[in-house]
């Protein structure tokens, strides 16, 4: 049976060239991939905590959070299951604008993103400060509940499992520690341009 173009797993076929990392195919869809079910979240009781190695721990209500200043970014989204969605626009607040006021201590080098439902993922603090983005809208619409509403911490330069849906806590840590998938064989660094999909020995 012939495969539909969006099922073809060779990027060269699609003419996107170097726009897309090796082993990825471009899809117009944006599939849902979650471990566990979509949590029920109420903005009235929602908070975002910033804790760990900070001078000033924060617990922001939704009203406080959205007051930090909205912007829009455009980025590509690469899932380790080999689909890529290009030119996604996201509205929300840069990670640095939220974390800066918490005054990270110099010893803080990594973060753990915590989510409703217990999912976690770890990211170097400098990466999150440079490109992390708390997204509330995607392509002009409120983010779908399955995709992380009301807030997803995007890390565009990494595979999608580093982009935590339903994020509700940022922990600043002195040392790295593996998150949910990182404990289960996914690569710690997760750079799609290096095809860092799984543990090095599983990548081969
Ligand atoms: N809270 C939470 N965030 C998560 C996940 C999850 O299960 N829970 N799955 C991750 C994985 S493995 C992927 S591939 C992407 C999928 O995002 P999507 O469902 O919006 O496509 O979300 C990531 N963020
Ligand atoms: Mo994933």
PDB file of N, CA and C and ligand atoms in Angstrom, residues 30-35 77 79 83 115-116 119 146-147 152 160-161 163-166 181 186, ligand 1:
ATOM      1  N   UNK A  30      -1.118  18.137  14.238  1.00  0.00           N
ATOM      2  CA  UNK A  30      -0.361  18.325  15.471  1.00  0.00           C
ATOM      3  C   UNK A  30      -0.887  17.273  16.451  1.00  0.00           C
ATOM      4  N   UNK A  31      -0.340  16.058  16.351  1.00  0.00           N
ATOM      5  CA  UNK A  31      -0.888  14.949  17.156  1.00  0.00           C
ATOM      6  C   UNK A  31      -0.794  15.217  18.659  1.00  0.00           C
ATOM      7  N   UNK A  32      -1.586  14.497  19.415  1.00  0.00           N
ATOM      8  CA  UNK A  32      -1.514  14.562  20.882  1.00  0.00           C
ATOM      9  C   UNK A  32      -0.715  13.378  21.371  1.00  0.00           C
ATOM     10  N   UNK A  33       0.256  13.650  22.228  1.00  0.00           N
ATOM     11  CA  UNK A  33       1.032  12.572  22.844  1.00  0.00           C
ATOM     12  C   UNK A  33       1.177  12.885  24.320  1.00  0.00           C
ATOM     13  N   UNK A  34       0.466  12.169  25.143  1.00  0.00           N
ATOM     14  CA  UNK A  34       0.529  12.396  26.582  1.00  0.00           C
ATOM     15  C   UNK A  34       0.663  11.073  27.287  1.00  0.00           C
ATOM     16  N   UNK A  35       1.368  11.103  28.395  1.00  0.00           N
ATOM     17  CA  UNK A  35       1.375   9.962  29.285  1.00  0.00           C
ATOM     18  C   UNK A  35       0.310  10.251  30.333  1.00  0.00           C
ATOM     19  N   UNK A  77       8.497  22.520  15.794  1.00  0.00           N
ATOM     20  CA  UNK A  77       8.232  21.577  16.882  1.00  0.00           C
ATOM     21  C   UNK A  77       8.583  20.191  16.367  1.00  0.00           C
ATOM     22  N   UNK A  79       8.956  16.220  17.205  1.00  0.00           N
ATOM     23  CA  UNK A  79       8.633  15.144  18.147  1.00  0.00           C
ATOM     24  C   UNK A  79       9.551  13.957  17.879  1.00  0.00           C
ATOM     25  N   UNK A  83       7.605  13.185  13.797  1.00  0.00           N
ATOM     26  CA  UNK A  83       6.912  14.237  13.062  1.00  0.00           C
ATOM     27  C   UNK A  83       7.430  15.596  13.497  1.00  0.00           C
ATOM     28  N   UNK A 115       4.520  19.332  36.316  1.00  0.00           N
ATOM     29  CA  UNK A 115       3.226  19.486  35.641  1.00  0.00           C
ATOM     30  C   UNK A 115       2.097  18.881  36.465  1.00  0.00           C
ATOM     31  N   UNK A 116       0.878  19.390  36.239  1.00  0.00           N
ATOM     32  CA  UNK A 116      -0.306  18.694  36.748  1.00  0.00           C
ATOM     33  C   UNK A 116      -0.242  17.252  36.252  1.00  0.00           C
ATOM     34  N   UNK A 119       3.942  14.699  35.509  1.00  0.00           N
ATOM     35  CA  UNK A 119       5.004  14.658  34.492  1.00  0.00           C
ATOM     36  C   UNK A 119       6.097  15.665  34.853  1.00  0.00           C
ATOM     37  N   UNK A 146      -5.680  19.198  25.449  1.00  0.00           N
ATOM     38  CA  UNK A 146      -4.778  18.042  25.341  1.00  0.00           C
ATOM     39  C   UNK A 146      -3.326  18.450  25.087  1.00  0.00           C
ATOM     40  N   UNK A 147      -3.152  19.682  24.615  1.00  0.00           N
ATOM     41  CA  UNK A 147      -1.793  20.136  24.281  1.00  0.00           C
ATOM     42  C   UNK A 147      -1.166  20.973  25.396  1.00  0.00           C
ATOM     43  N   UNK A 152       2.069  25.800  28.642  1.00  0.00           N
ATOM     44  CA  UNK A 152       3.068  24.805  28.256  1.00  0.00           C
ATOM     45  C   UNK A 152       4.410  25.511  28.244  1.00  0.00           C
ATOM     46  N   UNK A 160      10.188  17.303  21.515  1.00  0.00           N
ATOM     47  CA  UNK A 160       8.969  17.808  22.148  1.00  0.00           C
ATOM     48  C   UNK A 160       8.732  17.319  23.569  1.00  0.00           C
ATOM     49  N   UNK A 161       9.357  16.196  23.960  1.00  0.00           N
ATOM     50  CA  UNK A 161       9.070  15.765  25.343  1.00  0.00           C
ATOM     51  C   UNK A 161       9.665  16.735  26.358  1.00  0.00           C
ATOM     52  N   UNK A 163       9.077  19.864  26.159  1.00  0.00           N
ATOM     53  CA  UNK A 163       8.107  20.976  26.211  1.00  0.00           C
ATOM     54  C   UNK A 163       6.915  20.557  27.067  1.00  0.00           C
ATOM     55  N   UNK A 164       7.017  20.874  28.348  1.00  0.00           N
ATOM     56  CA  UNK A 164       6.094  20.361  29.362  1.00  0.00           C
ATOM     57  C   UNK A 164       4.708  20.964  29.241  1.00  0.00           C
ATOM     58  N   UNK A 165       3.706  20.093  29.095  1.00  0.00           N
ATOM     59  CA  UNK A 165       2.310  20.538  29.061  1.00  0.00           C
ATOM     60  C   UNK A 165       1.793  20.681  30.497  1.00  0.00           C
ATOM     61  N   UNK A 166       0.796  21.538  30.675  1.00  0.00           N
ATOM     62  CA  UNK A 166       0.150  21.734  31.986  1.00  0.00           C
ATOM     63  C   UNK A 166       1.176  22.060  33.078  1.00  0.00           C
ATOM     64  N   UNK A 181      10.582  11.028  31.157  1.00  0.00           N
ATOM     65  CA  UNK A 181      11.082  10.193  30.050  1.00  0.00           C
ATOM     66  C   UNK A 181      12.587  10.007  30.124  1.00  0.00           C
ATOM     67  N   UNK A 186      14.952   8.030  27.450  1.00  0.00           N
ATOM     68  CA  UNK A 186      15.087   9.118  26.489  1.00  0.00           C
ATOM     69  C   UNK A 186      16.382   9.879  26.778  1.00  0.00           C
TER      70      UNK A 186
HETATM   71  N1  LIG B   1       2.737  17.215  31.192  1.00  0.00           N
HETATM   72  C1  LIG B   1       3.114  16.523  30.116  1.00  0.00           C
HETATM   73  N2  LIG B   1       3.847  17.136  29.194  1.00  0.00           N
HETATM   74  C2  LIG B   1       4.257  16.451  28.102  1.00  0.00           C
HETATM   75  C3  LIG B   1       3.928  15.085  27.937  1.00  0.00           C
HETATM   76  C4  LIG B   1       3.146  14.466  28.933  1.00  0.00           C
HETATM   77  O1  LIG B   1       2.825  13.275  28.867  1.00  0.00           O
HETATM   78  N3  LIG B   1       2.752  15.229  30.020  1.00  0.00           N
HETATM   79  N4  LIG B   1       4.363  14.402  26.838  1.00  0.00           N
HETATM   80  C5  LIG B   1       5.555  14.932  26.183  1.00  0.00           C
HETATM   81  C6  LIG B   1       5.804  14.274  24.934  1.00  0.00           C
HETATM   82  S1  LIG B   1       6.537  12.742  25.024  1.00  0.00           S
HETATM   83  C7  LIG B   1       5.553  14.873  23.745  1.00  0.00           C
HETATM   84  S2  LIG B   1       6.008  14.138  22.292  1.00  0.00           S
HETATM   85  C8  LIG B   1       4.864  16.168  23.669  1.00  0.00           C
HETATM   86  C9  LIG B   1       3.614  16.035  22.825  1.00  0.00           C
HETATM   87  O2  LIG B   1       2.947  17.248  22.723  1.00  0.00           O
HETATM   88  P1  LIG B   1       1.548  17.333  22.010  1.00  0.00           P
HETATM   89  O3  LIG B   1       0.630  16.343  22.680  1.00  0.00           O
HETATM   90  O4  LIG B   1       1.092  18.731  22.140  1.00  0.00           O
HETATM   91  O5  LIG B   1       1.801  16.952  20.579  1.00  0.00           O
HETATM   92  O6  LIG B   1       4.511  16.674  24.947  1.00  0.00           O
HETATM   93  C10 LIG B   1       5.441  16.433  25.968  1.00  0.00           C
HETATM   94  N5  LIG B   1       5.006  17.097  27.170  1.00  0.00           N
END
